[in-house]
XYZ file of C-alpha atoms in Angstrom:
418
model
C 286.887 113.369 255.808
C 286.204 112.166 252.228
C 283.734 113.592 249.722
C 280.099 113.233 250.792
C 278.176 112.064 247.719
C 275.071 113.959 246.602
C 272.352 113.107 244.083
C 273.170 116.537 242.564
C 275.808 115.261 240.145
C 277.789 118.508 239.801
C 278.400 118.506 243.574
C 280.514 115.343 243.258
C 283.242 116.912 241.131
C 286.419 117.058 243.243
C 287.205 120.550 241.950
C 283.720 122.006 242.403
C 283.559 124.574 245.241
C 280.108 123.546 246.503
C 279.975 119.827 247.375
C 277.708 118.346 250.018
C 280.597 118.859 252.455
C 280.214 122.630 252.044
C 276.549 123.768 251.847
C 277.294 127.516 252.018
C 274.555 130.069 252.666
C 273.715 132.983 250.371
C 270.920 135.225 249.131
C 269.776 135.160 245.493
C 267.088 136.334 243.114
C 265.867 135.151 239.715
C 264.631 137.492 236.964
C 264.245 140.440 239.300
C 262.139 138.605 241.894
C 262.568 139.429 245.579
C 265.867 138.166 247.039
C 265.649 135.051 249.209
C 267.921 132.732 251.173
C 269.552 129.873 249.312
C 272.053 127.061 249.861
C 274.603 126.245 247.147
C 274.892 122.609 246.107
C 276.963 121.944 242.995
C 275.730 124.182 240.170
C 272.355 124.659 241.847
C 270.795 126.653 244.686
C 268.223 125.252 247.084
C 265.527 127.914 247.594
C 265.158 127.938 251.365
C 262.009 130.034 251.415
C 260.093 127.664 249.164
C 261.586 124.593 250.879
C 260.434 125.904 254.240
C 256.978 126.748 252.893
C 256.714 123.197 251.512
C 257.533 121.737 254.926
C 260.881 120.259 253.887
C 262.735 122.378 256.454
C 261.093 123.207 259.782
C 263.506 124.079 262.569
C 261.465 126.255 264.955
C 257.837 127.288 265.383
C 258.189 130.445 263.248
C 259.554 130.894 259.704
C 263.295 131.592 259.423
C 263.598 131.986 255.667
C 260.892 134.500 254.775
C 263.514 137.275 254.875
C 266.443 138.004 252.484
C 269.242 137.452 254.988
C 270.595 134.728 257.280
C 270.542 136.748 260.504
C 267.307 135.151 261.721
C 268.955 131.726 261.627
C 272.096 133.080 263.321
C 270.022 134.337 266.231
C 268.690 130.818 266.901
C 272.097 129.647 268.090
C 274.420 126.688 267.452
C 271.901 123.904 268.134
C 269.589 125.138 265.377
C 272.573 125.776 263.072
C 273.565 122.124 263.526
C 270.003 120.912 262.988
C 269.771 122.772 259.682
C 273.037 121.317 258.413
C 271.931 117.822 259.374
C 268.585 118.299 257.597
C 270.158 119.741 254.435
C 272.639 116.872 254.298
C 269.806 114.348 254.581
C 267.793 116.052 251.823
C 270.689 116.319 249.365
C 272.699 113.172 250.061
C 272.980 110.393 247.521
C 270.053 108.017 247.990
C 267.860 110.543 249.806
C 264.230 109.308 249.788
C 263.093 112.955 249.526
C 264.955 113.685 246.299
C 261.793 114.172 244.223
C 260.329 116.528 246.821
C 263.489 118.664 246.815
C 263.967 118.947 243.042
C 261.231 121.599 242.467
C 263.005 123.912 244.923
C 266.337 123.934 243.079
C 267.370 126.695 240.662
C 270.456 127.067 238.476
C 273.205 129.269 239.844
C 273.789 130.502 236.297
C 270.327 132.116 236.354
C 270.720 133.729 239.768
C 271.813 137.174 240.887
C 273.603 137.071 244.239
C 273.049 139.616 246.998
C 274.452 140.403 250.444
C 274.110 137.135 252.363
C 273.467 138.789 255.727
C 272.701 142.171 257.258
C 275.956 143.537 258.685
C 275.339 144.801 262.215
C 278.794 146.253 262.878
C 282.153 145.954 261.140
C 285.599 145.802 262.735
C 288.812 145.366 260.790
C 292.004 144.004 262.302
C 295.713 144.290 261.548
C 296.553 140.744 262.580
C 298.848 139.367 259.856
C 302.458 139.587 260.993
C 304.072 139.560 257.550
C 301.818 142.388 256.378
C 302.383 144.419 259.548
C 306.144 143.912 259.289
C 306.239 144.868 255.602
C 304.192 148.030 256.054
C 306.073 149.003 259.196
C 309.401 148.464 257.460
C 308.384 150.777 254.604
C 307.523 153.620 256.939
C 309.650 153.095 260.062
C 312.424 150.689 259.110
C 312.722 146.997 260.073
C 313.942 147.717 263.592
C 310.688 149.572 264.400
C 308.338 147.748 262.030
C 305.919 146.308 264.592
C 304.234 148.650 267.097
C 305.125 147.826 270.728
C 301.691 146.323 271.412
C 301.450 144.211 268.256
C 302.731 140.906 269.670
C 300.429 141.214 272.691
C 296.979 142.086 271.276
C 295.171 141.962 267.924
C 295.054 145.608 266.810
C 291.898 146.790 265.060
C 289.636 149.716 264.243
C 285.881 150.136 263.905
C 284.870 150.395 260.241
C 281.659 151.219 258.418
C 279.018 148.506 258.178
C 277.147 150.721 255.692
C 279.913 150.388 253.100
C 280.134 146.574 253.080
C 279.011 145.325 249.651
C 278.644 141.966 247.954
C 280.998 140.660 245.276
C 280.294 142.096 241.834
C 279.516 145.594 243.122
C 281.509 148.248 241.258
C 283.810 150.385 243.402
C 284.050 154.131 242.764
C 287.500 155.667 243.206
C 287.194 158.036 246.171
C 288.102 161.683 246.566
C 289.972 162.771 249.662
C 292.404 165.132 251.299
C 295.946 164.319 250.165
C 299.329 165.666 251.187
C 302.534 164.340 249.708
C 305.893 164.568 251.503
C 306.920 167.539 249.355
C 303.591 169.402 249.499
C 303.309 172.603 251.535
C 299.644 171.950 252.299
C 296.978 169.328 251.625
C 294.826 169.305 248.493
C 291.421 167.889 247.559
C 291.753 165.294 244.777
C 290.851 161.745 243.703
C 292.838 158.952 245.330
C 295.887 158.074 243.205
C 297.119 155.098 245.254
C 294.024 152.882 245.469
C 294.677 149.408 246.844
C 293.159 146.143 248.065
C 293.724 144.033 251.138
C 293.223 140.277 250.916
C 291.383 139.224 254.062
C 288.970 136.715 255.536
C 285.833 137.902 257.278
C 284.412 136.115 260.326
C 280.672 136.497 261.006
C 279.463 136.574 264.590
C 276.361 134.422 264.995
C 275.834 134.411 268.772
C 275.501 137.765 270.546
C 277.377 138.519 273.764
C 277.172 141.239 276.390
C 280.475 141.215 278.203
C 283.859 139.474 278.027
C 283.986 135.962 276.558
C 286.846 133.487 276.364
C 288.654 132.505 273.186
C 286.908 129.122 273.241
C 283.511 130.787 273.672
C 284.362 133.204 270.891
C 285.148 130.328 268.548
C 281.745 128.823 269.348
C 280.062 132.180 268.619
C 281.367 132.401 265.035
C 278.744 131.437 262.438
C 280.932 131.294 259.344
C 283.463 132.943 257.058
C 283.620 134.955 253.822
C 286.411 136.330 251.667
C 286.882 140.043 252.321
C 288.527 142.832 250.320
C 289.327 145.909 252.383
C 289.622 148.557 249.646
C 292.201 151.103 250.836
C 293.071 154.622 249.653
C 296.733 154.671 250.629
C 297.418 158.353 249.918
C 294.371 159.441 251.915
C 295.444 157.043 254.667
C 299.005 158.401 254.791
C 297.762 161.915 255.587
C 294.895 161.096 257.965
C 295.984 158.092 260.012
C 297.813 159.858 262.867
C 296.921 159.819 265.691
C 293.730 157.699 265.545
C 294.340 155.363 262.606
C 292.406 154.737 259.363
C 289.219 156.683 258.694
C 288.103 157.830 255.241
C 290.840 155.771 253.578
C 288.883 152.645 254.526
C 285.308 153.949 254.209
C 284.832 153.665 250.431
C 283.858 150.006 250.362
C 284.559 146.572 251.781
C 283.647 143.713 249.422
C 282.711 140.241 250.633
C 282.164 136.973 248.787
C 278.504 135.979 248.296
C 278.448 132.673 250.185
C 278.879 132.162 253.934
C 280.976 129.042 254.505
C 280.022 127.696 257.909
C 282.434 126.461 260.551
C 281.420 122.773 260.212
C 282.453 122.844 256.538
C 285.888 124.135 257.548
C 286.373 121.855 260.561
C 288.649 119.344 258.727
C 291.017 122.197 257.826
C 291.758 123.572 261.280
C 295.383 124.411 262.003
C 297.411 126.170 264.679
C 298.423 129.799 264.806
C 302.173 130.450 264.441
C 304.549 129.958 267.336
C 304.324 132.910 269.721
C 307.301 135.223 270.034
C 305.859 136.680 273.244
C 303.607 134.716 275.590
C 300.052 136.009 275.362
C 298.086 136.906 278.467
C 295.778 134.120 279.624
C 292.587 135.625 278.176
C 294.069 135.526 274.642
C 295.852 132.162 274.668
C 294.954 129.566 272.046
C 292.638 126.687 272.980
C 293.591 124.263 270.241
C 293.796 124.898 266.477
C 291.838 128.068 265.645
C 293.009 128.946 262.130
C 292.169 127.194 258.849
C 294.243 125.898 255.945
C 292.611 127.896 253.142
C 294.510 128.676 249.938
C 293.991 132.263 248.789
C 294.857 134.197 245.657
C 294.358 137.593 244.044
C 293.928 138.300 240.339
C 293.954 141.618 238.508
C 292.364 142.173 235.084
C 292.766 145.495 233.260
C 289.682 146.546 231.293
C 289.229 144.191 228.337
C 292.258 142.072 229.280
C 292.730 138.629 230.765
C 293.297 138.327 234.507
C 296.784 137.886 235.976
C 297.382 136.163 239.304
C 299.346 138.653 241.386
C 299.446 136.929 244.789
C 298.995 133.529 246.428
C 298.939 132.940 250.175
C 297.055 131.006 252.881
C 294.838 131.934 255.820
C 297.127 129.991 258.160
C 299.601 132.910 257.880
C 297.541 134.930 260.391
C 299.152 135.610 263.767
C 295.800 135.932 265.570
C 292.702 133.830 264.871
C 289.199 135.222 264.463
C 288.336 133.701 267.851
C 291.149 135.652 269.509
C 290.064 138.815 267.715
C 286.471 138.384 268.848
C 287.468 137.551 272.425
C 289.707 140.622 272.582
C 286.901 142.780 271.159
C 284.669 141.819 274.091
C 287.189 142.450 276.886
C 286.011 146.021 277.502
C 282.432 144.814 277.873
C 281.692 145.705 274.246
C 278.440 143.944 273.217
C 278.635 141.860 270.055
C 275.614 141.218 267.832
C 274.517 138.529 265.416
C 275.714 139.744 262.036
C 278.843 141.521 263.271
C 281.668 141.207 260.735
C 285.342 140.920 261.716
C 287.977 141.481 259.039
C 291.112 139.427 259.670
C 293.625 141.976 258.454
C 295.746 141.536 255.347
C 296.932 137.956 254.849
C 300.492 138.031 253.539
C 303.074 135.297 253.425
C 306.829 135.611 253.851
C 307.638 135.782 250.128
C 307.027 138.617 247.684
C 304.509 136.675 245.602
C 302.456 135.943 248.739
C 301.865 139.563 249.761
C 298.182 140.421 250.108
C 298.182 144.083 249.044
C 299.562 146.139 246.177
C 301.269 148.379 248.715
C 303.463 145.409 249.592
C 303.637 143.834 246.146
C 304.955 147.073 244.594
C 306.778 148.085 247.788
C 305.039 151.428 247.974
C 305.236 151.933 244.204
C 308.994 151.490 243.956
C 308.773 148.017 242.375
C 305.818 147.943 239.924
C 304.257 144.610 238.983
C 304.221 143.421 235.380
C 300.926 141.745 234.443
C 300.576 138.957 231.884
C 299.347 141.598 229.410
C 302.673 143.428 229.735
C 301.132 146.364 231.594
C 302.656 147.571 234.841
C 300.831 148.363 238.058
C 301.874 149.905 241.341
C 298.305 150.580 242.416
C 294.851 150.061 240.889
C 293.926 151.939 237.724
C 290.408 152.761 236.576
C 288.759 149.791 234.887
C 290.848 147.198 236.739
C 288.941 144.244 238.162
C 290.339 142.707 241.341
C 289.228 139.225 242.374
C 289.920 137.305 245.578
C 289.619 133.507 245.495
C 289.735 131.003 248.330
C 289.515 127.230 248.657
C 290.220 124.518 251.221
C 291.046 121.186 249.596
C 290.087 117.899 251.196
C 290.073 114.230 250.235
C 288.352 114.345 246.844
C 286.517 117.618 247.399
C 286.959 121.403 247.534
C 285.385 123.927 249.896
C 284.983 127.236 248.043
C 283.569 130.644 248.890
C 282.669 132.049 245.489
C 284.829 134.833 244.055
C 285.033 138.239 245.718
C 285.211 140.667 242.808
C 285.092 144.420 242.266
C 285.798 146.694 239.288
C 287.125 150.183 239.984
C 285.250 153.029 238.305
C 286.758 156.484 237.714
C 286.319 159.100 240.426
C 283.341 161.406 239.947
C 284.245 164.597 238.117
C 282.520 166.593 240.840
C 281.760 164.529 243.954
C 279.329 167.209 245.219
C 277.287 167.518 242.023
C 273.591 166.678 242.397
């Protein structure tokens, strides 16, 4: 598919992340006004609340955009999702006869503050990237026992905290926790010293379900995707994770990018999951290409310093797709809700420079990274800003997500002080 031309000139730049082909959904405010739904087009945002009030967008009998989140649209289902995209394309396309009616409802992105684009109902994080799982397993168990016995058969995951999901730009406070090193006689209470990121994609469930669904149905239920940073306290995790897996090590925060990129925008970039080493059971088998060719990168910027790119990889490295993860999640009869968020798991490639976490990049701290500033890092230091970037590149256009950024603040001197 080539670039779709818009009368918004900035949307026609091949390198711009928000062409007419994209039309991602977010929530914004101007000058402290109440947050409202918006659609990114080039350097501008279409105010959906005012557009709906003006009669430019009318999809159902009741308002959908008088709330500061996209969940109400999600709950309408795929037919209404498609109708909105068709209407937005007609309003913003080059030669649109309604151009002059739309112009008053556009605001500059440079003037906008971005907020959480949807209300997160539940959050589940997976461990579905094979290179990451192999690297981490090798560090702790050796290469011969790197992957757990079930790993090649099911997408492993854990239930996280929806309450700690935050939008890009939110500062992240270094957590306190119970730590116990290999040479310690007993655990101690202290700030995390091995704070890390995980480069992930997040899939947003748009259609609820109440019982098992197939992989194909699961793919149809997904509303869109965001970049996701699963902040991880590795030293807290090392002490707590047995026997039930991550808990407080993953509860500090999960950052997401501010714009929801919908499935239709990503359709030209579909690709297959990797060749299976073990045949999956029928209820998890692929039904066509279910991953996406999305270039990803991570940058790190010490306080007051320029950013260094520390990793580059691609979403196609995942072993399990979001559709397979969602289908597996439902197999027990677990209900899924509109607004549920599924983290993909860390997306690492086969080479060192494509590893999606500092744990892997520094090999547990044994091989520190050297940044462009000359500073070394094994894990995140206070004041460091970590940024995830993602883009799918088509014929004369780019589909972007907006950066997913967080700056780490020092741990509180006394976490119980009031």
